[in-house]
Short mmCIF file of C-alpha atoms in Angstrom, two decimals:
data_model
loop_
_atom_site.label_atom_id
_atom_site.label_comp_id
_atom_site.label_asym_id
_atom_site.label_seq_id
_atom_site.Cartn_x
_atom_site.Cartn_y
_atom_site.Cartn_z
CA UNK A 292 28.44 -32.54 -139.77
CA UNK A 293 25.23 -32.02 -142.34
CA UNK A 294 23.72 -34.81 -140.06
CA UNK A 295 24.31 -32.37 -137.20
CA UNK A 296 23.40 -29.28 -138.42
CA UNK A 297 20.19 -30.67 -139.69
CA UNK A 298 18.98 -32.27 -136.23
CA UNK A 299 19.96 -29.01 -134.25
CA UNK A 300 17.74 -26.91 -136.93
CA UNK A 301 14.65 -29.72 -136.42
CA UNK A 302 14.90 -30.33 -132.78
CA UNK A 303 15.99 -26.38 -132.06
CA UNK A 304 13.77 -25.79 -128.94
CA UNK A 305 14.95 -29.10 -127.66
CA UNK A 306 18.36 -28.07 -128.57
CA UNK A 307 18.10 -24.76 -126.17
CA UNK A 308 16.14 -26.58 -123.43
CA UNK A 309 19.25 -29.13 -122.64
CA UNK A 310 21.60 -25.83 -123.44
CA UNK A 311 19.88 -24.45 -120.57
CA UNK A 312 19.67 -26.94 -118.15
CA UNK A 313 23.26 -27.99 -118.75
CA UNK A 314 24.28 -24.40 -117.94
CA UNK A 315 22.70 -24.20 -115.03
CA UNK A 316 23.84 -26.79 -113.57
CA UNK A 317 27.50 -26.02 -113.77
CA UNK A 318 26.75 -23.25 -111.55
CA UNK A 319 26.43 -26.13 -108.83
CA UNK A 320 29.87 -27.48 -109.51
CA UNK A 321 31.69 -28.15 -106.72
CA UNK A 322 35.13 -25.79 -105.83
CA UNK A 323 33.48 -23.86 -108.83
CA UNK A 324 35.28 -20.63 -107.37
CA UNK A 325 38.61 -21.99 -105.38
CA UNK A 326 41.88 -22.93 -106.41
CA UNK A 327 41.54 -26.34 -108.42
CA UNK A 328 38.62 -24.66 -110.76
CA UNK A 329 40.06 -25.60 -114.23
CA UNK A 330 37.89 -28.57 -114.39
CA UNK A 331 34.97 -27.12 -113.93
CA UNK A 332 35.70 -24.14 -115.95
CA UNK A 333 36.72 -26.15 -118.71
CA UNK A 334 33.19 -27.73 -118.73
CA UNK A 335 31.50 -24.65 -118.71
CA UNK A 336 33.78 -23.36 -121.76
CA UNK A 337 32.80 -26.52 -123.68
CA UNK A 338 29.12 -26.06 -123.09
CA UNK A 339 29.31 -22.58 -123.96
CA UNK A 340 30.96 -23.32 -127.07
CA UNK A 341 28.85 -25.36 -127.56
CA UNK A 342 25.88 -23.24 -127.29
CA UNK A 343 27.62 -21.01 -129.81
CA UNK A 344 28.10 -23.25 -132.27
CA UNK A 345 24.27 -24.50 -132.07
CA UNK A 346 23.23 -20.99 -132.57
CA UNK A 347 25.38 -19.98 -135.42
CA UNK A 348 23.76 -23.76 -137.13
CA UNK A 349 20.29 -22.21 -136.70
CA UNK A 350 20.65 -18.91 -137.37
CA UNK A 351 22.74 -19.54 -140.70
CA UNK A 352 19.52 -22.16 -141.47
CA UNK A 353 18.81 -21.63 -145.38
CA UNK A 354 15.27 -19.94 -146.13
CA UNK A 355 12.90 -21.96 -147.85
CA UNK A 356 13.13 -19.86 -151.14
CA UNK A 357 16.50 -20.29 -151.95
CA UNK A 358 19.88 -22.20 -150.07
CA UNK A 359 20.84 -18.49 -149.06
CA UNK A 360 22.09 -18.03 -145.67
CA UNK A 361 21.37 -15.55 -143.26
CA UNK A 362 25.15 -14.73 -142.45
CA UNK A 363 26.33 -11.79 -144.31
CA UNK A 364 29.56 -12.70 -144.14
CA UNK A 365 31.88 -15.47 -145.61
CA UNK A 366 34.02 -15.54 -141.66
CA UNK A 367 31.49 -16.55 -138.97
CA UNK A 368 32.19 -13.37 -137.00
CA UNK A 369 29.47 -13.53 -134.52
CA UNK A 370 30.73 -17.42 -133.81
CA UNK A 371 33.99 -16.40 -132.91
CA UNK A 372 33.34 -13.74 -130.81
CA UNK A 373 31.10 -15.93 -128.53
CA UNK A 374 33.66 -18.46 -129.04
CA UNK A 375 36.69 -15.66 -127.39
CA UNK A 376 34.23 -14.92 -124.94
CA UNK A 377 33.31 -18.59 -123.58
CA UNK A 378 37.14 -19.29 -123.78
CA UNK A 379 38.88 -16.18 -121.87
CA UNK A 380 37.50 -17.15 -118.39
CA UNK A 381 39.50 -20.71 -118.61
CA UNK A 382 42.18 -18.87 -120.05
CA UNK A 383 42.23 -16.68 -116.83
CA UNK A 384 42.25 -19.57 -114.86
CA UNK A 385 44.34 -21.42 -116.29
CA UNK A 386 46.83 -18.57 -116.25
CA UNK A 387 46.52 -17.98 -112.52
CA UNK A 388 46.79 -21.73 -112.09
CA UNK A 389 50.27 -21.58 -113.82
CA UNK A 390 51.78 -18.35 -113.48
CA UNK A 391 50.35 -16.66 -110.91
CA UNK A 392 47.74 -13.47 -110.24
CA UNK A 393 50.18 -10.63 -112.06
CA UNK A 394 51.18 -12.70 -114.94
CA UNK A 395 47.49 -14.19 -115.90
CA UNK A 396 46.92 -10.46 -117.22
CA UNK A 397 49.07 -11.08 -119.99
CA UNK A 398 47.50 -13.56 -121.17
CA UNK A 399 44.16 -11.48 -120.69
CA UNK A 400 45.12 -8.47 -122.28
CA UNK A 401 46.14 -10.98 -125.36
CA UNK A 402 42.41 -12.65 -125.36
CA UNK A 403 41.35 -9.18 -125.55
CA UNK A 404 43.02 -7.64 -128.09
CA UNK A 405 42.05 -10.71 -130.08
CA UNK A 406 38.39 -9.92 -129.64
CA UNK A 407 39.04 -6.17 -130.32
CA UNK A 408 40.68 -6.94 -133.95
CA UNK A 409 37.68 -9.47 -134.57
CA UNK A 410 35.17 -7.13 -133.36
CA UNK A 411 37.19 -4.55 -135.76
CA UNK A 412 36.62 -6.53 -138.29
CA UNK A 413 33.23 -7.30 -138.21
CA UNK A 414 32.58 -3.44 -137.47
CA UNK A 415 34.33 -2.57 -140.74
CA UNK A 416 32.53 -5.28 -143.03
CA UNK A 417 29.30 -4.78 -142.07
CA UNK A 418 29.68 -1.52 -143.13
CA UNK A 419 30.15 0.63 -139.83
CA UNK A 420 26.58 -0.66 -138.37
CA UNK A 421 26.40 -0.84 -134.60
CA UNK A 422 27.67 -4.02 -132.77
CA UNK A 423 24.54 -5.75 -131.20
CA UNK A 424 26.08 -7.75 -128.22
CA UNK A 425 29.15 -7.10 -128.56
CA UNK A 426 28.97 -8.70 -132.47
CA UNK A 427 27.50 -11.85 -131.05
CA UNK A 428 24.42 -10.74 -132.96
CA UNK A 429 24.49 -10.13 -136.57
CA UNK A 430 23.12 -6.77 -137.40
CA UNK A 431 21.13 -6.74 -140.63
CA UNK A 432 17.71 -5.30 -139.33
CA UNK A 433 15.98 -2.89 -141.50
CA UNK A 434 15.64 0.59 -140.09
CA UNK A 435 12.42 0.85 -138.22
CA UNK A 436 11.82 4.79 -138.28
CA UNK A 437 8.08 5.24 -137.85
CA UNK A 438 8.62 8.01 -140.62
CA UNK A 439 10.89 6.19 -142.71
CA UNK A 440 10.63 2.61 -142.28
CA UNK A 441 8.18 0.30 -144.08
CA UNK A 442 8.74 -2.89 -141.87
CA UNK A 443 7.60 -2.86 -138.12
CA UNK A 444 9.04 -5.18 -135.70
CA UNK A 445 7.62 -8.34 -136.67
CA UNK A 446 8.93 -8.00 -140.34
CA UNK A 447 5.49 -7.34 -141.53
CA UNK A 448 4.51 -4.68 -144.04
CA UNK A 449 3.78 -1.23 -142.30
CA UNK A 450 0.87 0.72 -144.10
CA UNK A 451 1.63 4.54 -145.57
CA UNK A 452 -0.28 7.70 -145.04
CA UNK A 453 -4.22 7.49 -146.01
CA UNK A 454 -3.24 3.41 -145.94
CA UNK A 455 -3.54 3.34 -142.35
CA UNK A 456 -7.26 4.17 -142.05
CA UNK A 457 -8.31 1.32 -144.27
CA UNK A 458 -5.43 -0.98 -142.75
CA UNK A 459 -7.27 -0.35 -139.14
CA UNK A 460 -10.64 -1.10 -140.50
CA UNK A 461 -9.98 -4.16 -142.34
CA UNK A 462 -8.44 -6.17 -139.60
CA UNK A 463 -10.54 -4.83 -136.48
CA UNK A 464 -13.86 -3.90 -138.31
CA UNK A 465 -13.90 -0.77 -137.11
CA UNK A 466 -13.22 3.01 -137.77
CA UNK A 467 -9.60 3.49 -136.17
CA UNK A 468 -10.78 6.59 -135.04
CA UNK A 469 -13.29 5.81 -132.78
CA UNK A 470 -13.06 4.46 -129.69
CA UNK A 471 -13.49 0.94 -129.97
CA UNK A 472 -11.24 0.95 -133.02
CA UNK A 473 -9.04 2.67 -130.81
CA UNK A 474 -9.02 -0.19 -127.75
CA UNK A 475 -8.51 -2.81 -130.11
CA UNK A 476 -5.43 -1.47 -131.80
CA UNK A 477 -3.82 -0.64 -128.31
CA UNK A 478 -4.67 -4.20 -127.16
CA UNK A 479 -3.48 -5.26 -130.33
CA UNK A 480 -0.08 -3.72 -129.99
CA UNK A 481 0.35 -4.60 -126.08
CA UNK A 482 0.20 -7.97 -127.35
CA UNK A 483 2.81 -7.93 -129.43
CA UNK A 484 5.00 -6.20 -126.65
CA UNK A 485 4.08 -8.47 -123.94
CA UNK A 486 4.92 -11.31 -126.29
CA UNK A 487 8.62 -10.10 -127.01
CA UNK A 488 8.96 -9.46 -123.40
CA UNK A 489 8.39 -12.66 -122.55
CA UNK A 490 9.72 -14.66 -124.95
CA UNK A 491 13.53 -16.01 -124.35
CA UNK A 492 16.18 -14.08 -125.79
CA UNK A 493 17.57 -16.81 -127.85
CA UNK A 494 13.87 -17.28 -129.16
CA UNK A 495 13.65 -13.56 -130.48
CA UNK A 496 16.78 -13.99 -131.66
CA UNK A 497 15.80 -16.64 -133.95
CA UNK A 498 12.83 -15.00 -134.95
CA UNK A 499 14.78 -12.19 -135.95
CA UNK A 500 16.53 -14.34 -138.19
CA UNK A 501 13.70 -15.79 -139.18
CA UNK A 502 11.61 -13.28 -140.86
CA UNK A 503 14.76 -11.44 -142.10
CA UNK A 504 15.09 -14.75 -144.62
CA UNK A 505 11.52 -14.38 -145.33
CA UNK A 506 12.14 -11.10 -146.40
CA UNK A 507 13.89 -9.85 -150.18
CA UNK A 508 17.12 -9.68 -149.62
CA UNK A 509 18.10 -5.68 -150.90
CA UNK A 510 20.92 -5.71 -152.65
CA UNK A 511 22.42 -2.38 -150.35
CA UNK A 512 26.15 -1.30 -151.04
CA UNK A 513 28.10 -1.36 -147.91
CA UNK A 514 29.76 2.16 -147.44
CA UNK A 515 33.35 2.77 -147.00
CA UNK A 516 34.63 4.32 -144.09
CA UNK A 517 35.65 7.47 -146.33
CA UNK A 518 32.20 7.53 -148.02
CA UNK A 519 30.66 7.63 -144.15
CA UNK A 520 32.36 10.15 -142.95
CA UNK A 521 32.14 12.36 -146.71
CA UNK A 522 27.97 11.75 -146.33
CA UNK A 523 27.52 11.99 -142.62
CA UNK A 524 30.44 14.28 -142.00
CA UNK A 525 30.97 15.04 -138.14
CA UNK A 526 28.27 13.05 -137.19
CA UNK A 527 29.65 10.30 -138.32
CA UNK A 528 32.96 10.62 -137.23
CA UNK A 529 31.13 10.91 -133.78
CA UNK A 530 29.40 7.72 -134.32
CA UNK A 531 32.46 5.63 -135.13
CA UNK A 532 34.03 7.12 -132.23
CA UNK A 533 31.50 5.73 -129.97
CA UNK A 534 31.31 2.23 -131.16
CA UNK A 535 35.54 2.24 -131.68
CA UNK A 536 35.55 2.90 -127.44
CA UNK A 537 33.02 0.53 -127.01
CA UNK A 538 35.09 -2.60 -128.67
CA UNK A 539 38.17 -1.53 -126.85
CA UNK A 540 37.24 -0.66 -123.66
CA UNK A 541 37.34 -4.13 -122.24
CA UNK A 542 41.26 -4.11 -123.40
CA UNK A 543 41.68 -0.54 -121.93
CA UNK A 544 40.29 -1.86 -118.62
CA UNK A 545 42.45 -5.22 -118.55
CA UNK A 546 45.58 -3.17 -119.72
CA UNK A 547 45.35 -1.00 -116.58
CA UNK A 548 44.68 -3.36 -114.32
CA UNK A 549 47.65 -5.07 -115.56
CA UNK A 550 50.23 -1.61 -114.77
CA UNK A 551 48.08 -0.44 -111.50
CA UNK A 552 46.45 -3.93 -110.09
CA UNK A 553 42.93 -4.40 -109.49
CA UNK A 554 42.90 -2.52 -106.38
CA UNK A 555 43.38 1.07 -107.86
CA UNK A 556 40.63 3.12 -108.75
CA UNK A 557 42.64 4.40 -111.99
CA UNK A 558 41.31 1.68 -114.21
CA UNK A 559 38.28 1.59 -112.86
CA UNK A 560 37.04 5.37 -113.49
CA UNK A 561 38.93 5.46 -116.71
CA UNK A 562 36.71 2.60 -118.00
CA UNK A 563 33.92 4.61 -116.84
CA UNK A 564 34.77 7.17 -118.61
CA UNK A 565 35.55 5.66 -121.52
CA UNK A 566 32.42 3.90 -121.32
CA UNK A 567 30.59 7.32 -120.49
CA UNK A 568 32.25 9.16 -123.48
CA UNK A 569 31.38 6.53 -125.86
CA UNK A 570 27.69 6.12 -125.38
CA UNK A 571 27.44 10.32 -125.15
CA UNK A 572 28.99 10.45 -129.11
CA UNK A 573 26.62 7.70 -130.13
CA UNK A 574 23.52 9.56 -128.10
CA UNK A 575 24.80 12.89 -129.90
CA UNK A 576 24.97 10.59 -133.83
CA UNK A 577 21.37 9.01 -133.20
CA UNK A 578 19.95 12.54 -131.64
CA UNK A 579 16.75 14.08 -133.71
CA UNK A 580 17.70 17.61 -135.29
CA UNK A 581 15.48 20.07 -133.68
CA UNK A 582 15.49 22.22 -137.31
CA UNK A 583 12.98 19.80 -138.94
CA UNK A 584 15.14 17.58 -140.44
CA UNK A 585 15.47 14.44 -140.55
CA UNK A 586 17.49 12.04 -138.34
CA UNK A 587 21.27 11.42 -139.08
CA UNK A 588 21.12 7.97 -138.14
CA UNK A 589 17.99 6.02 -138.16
CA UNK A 590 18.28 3.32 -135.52
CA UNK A 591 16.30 0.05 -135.90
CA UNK A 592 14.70 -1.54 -132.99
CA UNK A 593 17.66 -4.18 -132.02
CA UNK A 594 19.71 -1.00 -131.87
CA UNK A 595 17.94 1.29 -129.99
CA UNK A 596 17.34 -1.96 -127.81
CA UNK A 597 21.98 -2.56 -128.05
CA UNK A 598 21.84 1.32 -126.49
CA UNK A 599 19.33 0.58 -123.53
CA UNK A 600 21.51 -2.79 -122.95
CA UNK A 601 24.77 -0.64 -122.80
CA UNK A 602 23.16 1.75 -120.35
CA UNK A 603 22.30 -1.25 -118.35
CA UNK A 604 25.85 -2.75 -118.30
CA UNK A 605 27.03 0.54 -116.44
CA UNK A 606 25.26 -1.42 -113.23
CA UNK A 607 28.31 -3.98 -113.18
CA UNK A 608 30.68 -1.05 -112.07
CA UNK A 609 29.20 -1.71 -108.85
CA UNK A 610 30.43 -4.98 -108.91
CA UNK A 611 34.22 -4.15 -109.80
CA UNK A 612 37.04 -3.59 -107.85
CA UNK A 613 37.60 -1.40 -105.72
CA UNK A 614 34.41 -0.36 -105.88
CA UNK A 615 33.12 -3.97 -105.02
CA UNK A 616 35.62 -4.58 -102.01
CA UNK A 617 34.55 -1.40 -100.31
CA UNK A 618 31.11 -0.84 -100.71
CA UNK A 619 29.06 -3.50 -102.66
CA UNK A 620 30.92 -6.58 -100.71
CA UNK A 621 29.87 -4.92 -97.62
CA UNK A 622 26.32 -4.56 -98.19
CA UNK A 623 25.52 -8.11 -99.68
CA UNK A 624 27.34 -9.37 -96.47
CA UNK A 625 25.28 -7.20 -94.40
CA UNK A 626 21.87 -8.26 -96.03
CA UNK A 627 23.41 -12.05 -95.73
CA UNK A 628 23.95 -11.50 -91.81
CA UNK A 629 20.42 -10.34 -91.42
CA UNK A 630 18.67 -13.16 -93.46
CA UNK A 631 21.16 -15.69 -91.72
CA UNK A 632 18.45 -16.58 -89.12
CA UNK A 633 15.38 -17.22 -91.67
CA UNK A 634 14.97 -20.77 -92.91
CA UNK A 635 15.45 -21.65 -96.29
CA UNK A 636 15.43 -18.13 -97.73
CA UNK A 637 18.90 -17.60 -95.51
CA UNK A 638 20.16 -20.58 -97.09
CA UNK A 639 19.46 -19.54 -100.51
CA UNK A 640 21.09 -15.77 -99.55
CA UNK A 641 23.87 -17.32 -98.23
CA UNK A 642 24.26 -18.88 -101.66
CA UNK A 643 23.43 -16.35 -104.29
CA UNK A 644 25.95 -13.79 -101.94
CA UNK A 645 28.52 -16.78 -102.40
CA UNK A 646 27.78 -16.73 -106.00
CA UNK A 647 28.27 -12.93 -106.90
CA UNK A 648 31.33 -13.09 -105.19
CA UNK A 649 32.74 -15.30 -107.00
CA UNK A 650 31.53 -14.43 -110.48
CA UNK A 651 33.36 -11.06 -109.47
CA UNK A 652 36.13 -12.40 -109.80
CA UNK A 653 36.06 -13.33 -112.74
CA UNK A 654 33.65 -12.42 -114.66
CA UNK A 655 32.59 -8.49 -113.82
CA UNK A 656 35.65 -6.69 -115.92
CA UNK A 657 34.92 -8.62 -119.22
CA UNK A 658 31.31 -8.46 -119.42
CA UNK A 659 29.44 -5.07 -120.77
CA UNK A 660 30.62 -5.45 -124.04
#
């Protein structure tokens, strides 16, 4: 296993190419979506567990200053969530294979409450910080406050105060005040955006990881839930809240589906709501105090990036049922109708609508968390 974990951490952007590829193609499967699926679905589990695994190996890689490793944690949280995850849609099929479309949400509701208690877990012992992908990402990021913070995005020291002036100057040549000085710092800093833009998730990910080793690690007590909630008071009550109905609302969803079917619209605008409600008590704990003060919670970069992602994920409602089966089904078959005609592009319509109607099946009331 040392053998292993030592050629994944050498050969890591070799590692991710054949991840991807191998992904990708299972997507071209054939009966992907019909009744005799548990082959394919069982390859795709593997490969995603796979994946998981090969990212937990290089993330946990030891810095070079010490054997330390960059999990915070003696359980390997963040690998067993993505483990769940890659396993629940075989365990759906599987299910429906055996016992039929009503019974498989038992066994659902089960995978789910398993991730809930994990995600629990690792909500609790890393000291009530915000779940970055659902706890598929560890979240050990500094704060990066512009006020407060002294590391900016890349890990890199931030300058203080007067600092700045002489910071400017030293690596441009220039008065930061002027204009030129001025240009070069904003094409400095669209650099560095365009670059994380672009760059592969994974790849930030790593690099996260990356310069957080490079970094000393601060020995920081983790707070109690009592000590939260005596320092931050109703604010944090209002935080924990919000991330508490974000790790169950997958397993409120699935349990109401499972007592009204998938067809009724209870389950569907009661995980709205509960979606809705949670990310309006963390937007009300991370809000600036209009009195002068300082912010309750200071939010680092990955989080305030977890918050736009959540917002994001509210876009798959239009891919659940009902909603799906009346409206959005509708429309893609519509658009598919009208591109029929056109060579090739029809063709590849034809297939993406065949796609996304498939993946809504199974894979539309799980995801967004």
């Amino acid at each position: 296993m040392d053998a292993y974990k030592r050629w994944v951490r050498r050969n890591r952007d070799y590692v991710h190419s054949l991840e991807s590829l191998a992904n990708g193609l299972t997507w071209l499967l054939p009966e992907r979506f019909s009744e005799s699926e548990i082959g394919p679905e069982a390859v795709t589990t593997f490969l995603g567990i796979i994946t998981a695994i090969n990212e937990h190996i290089i993330e946990t890689t030891p810095s070079q200053k010490g054997s330390v490793s960059s999990e915070p944690h003696s359980f390997p949280y963040s690998l067993c969530i993505s483990a769940l995850k890659d396993l629940e849609t075989l365990v759906e099929v599987v299910a429906q294979h055996y016992y039929g479309d009503k019974k498989k949400w038992n066994f659902i509701a089960i995978t789910e409450a398993t991730k809930v208690l994990v995600r629990l877990a690792l909500f609790q012992n890393s000291g009530y910080k915000m779940l970055l992908h659902g706890g598929e990402t560890l979240n050990i990021e500094m704060p990066s406050d512009d006020s407060n913070s002294q590391l900016n995005i890349r890990g890199c020291p931030k300058p203080e105060g007067n600092q700045r002036h002489g910071y400017l100057q030293n690596n441009y040549g220039h008065n930061s005040w002027n204009l030129e000085g001025r240009a070069l710092s904003a094409l400095n800093r669209f650099g560095e955006n365009a670059r994380m833009v672009s760059e592969p998730v994974w790849l930030q990910r790593i690099q996260h990881q990356q310069a957080l080793m490079e970094l000393p690690a601060p020995m920081v007590e983790r707070p109690t839930l009592l000590k939260l909630l005596s320092a931050k008071g109703a604010i944090g009550a209002l935080f924990l809240m919000g991330e508490v109905l974000f790790i169950t609302r997958p397993l409120i969803y699935v349990l109401f589906i499972r007592k009204y079917g998938i067809r009724s619209w209870i389950p569907w605008f009661l995980s709205l709501a509960v979606d809705f409600t949670g990310l309006g008590f963390l937007s009300l704990a991370t809000r600036s105090r209009h009195d002068g003060k300082e912010q309750t919670f200071h939010l680092s970069t990955s989080e305030k990036d977890e918050l736009k992602r959540r917002k994001l994920l509210w876009a798959l409602y239009l891919m659940r049922d009902p909603f799906f089966s009346k409206y959005t089904r509708q429309r893609l078959e519509s658009t598919g109708k009208q591109l029929e005609p056109v060579p090739i592009i029809g063709f590849l319509a034809e297939k993406i609508i065949e796609l996304l109607v498939g993946a809504q099946t199974r894979y539309t009331y799980m995801s967004g968390s």
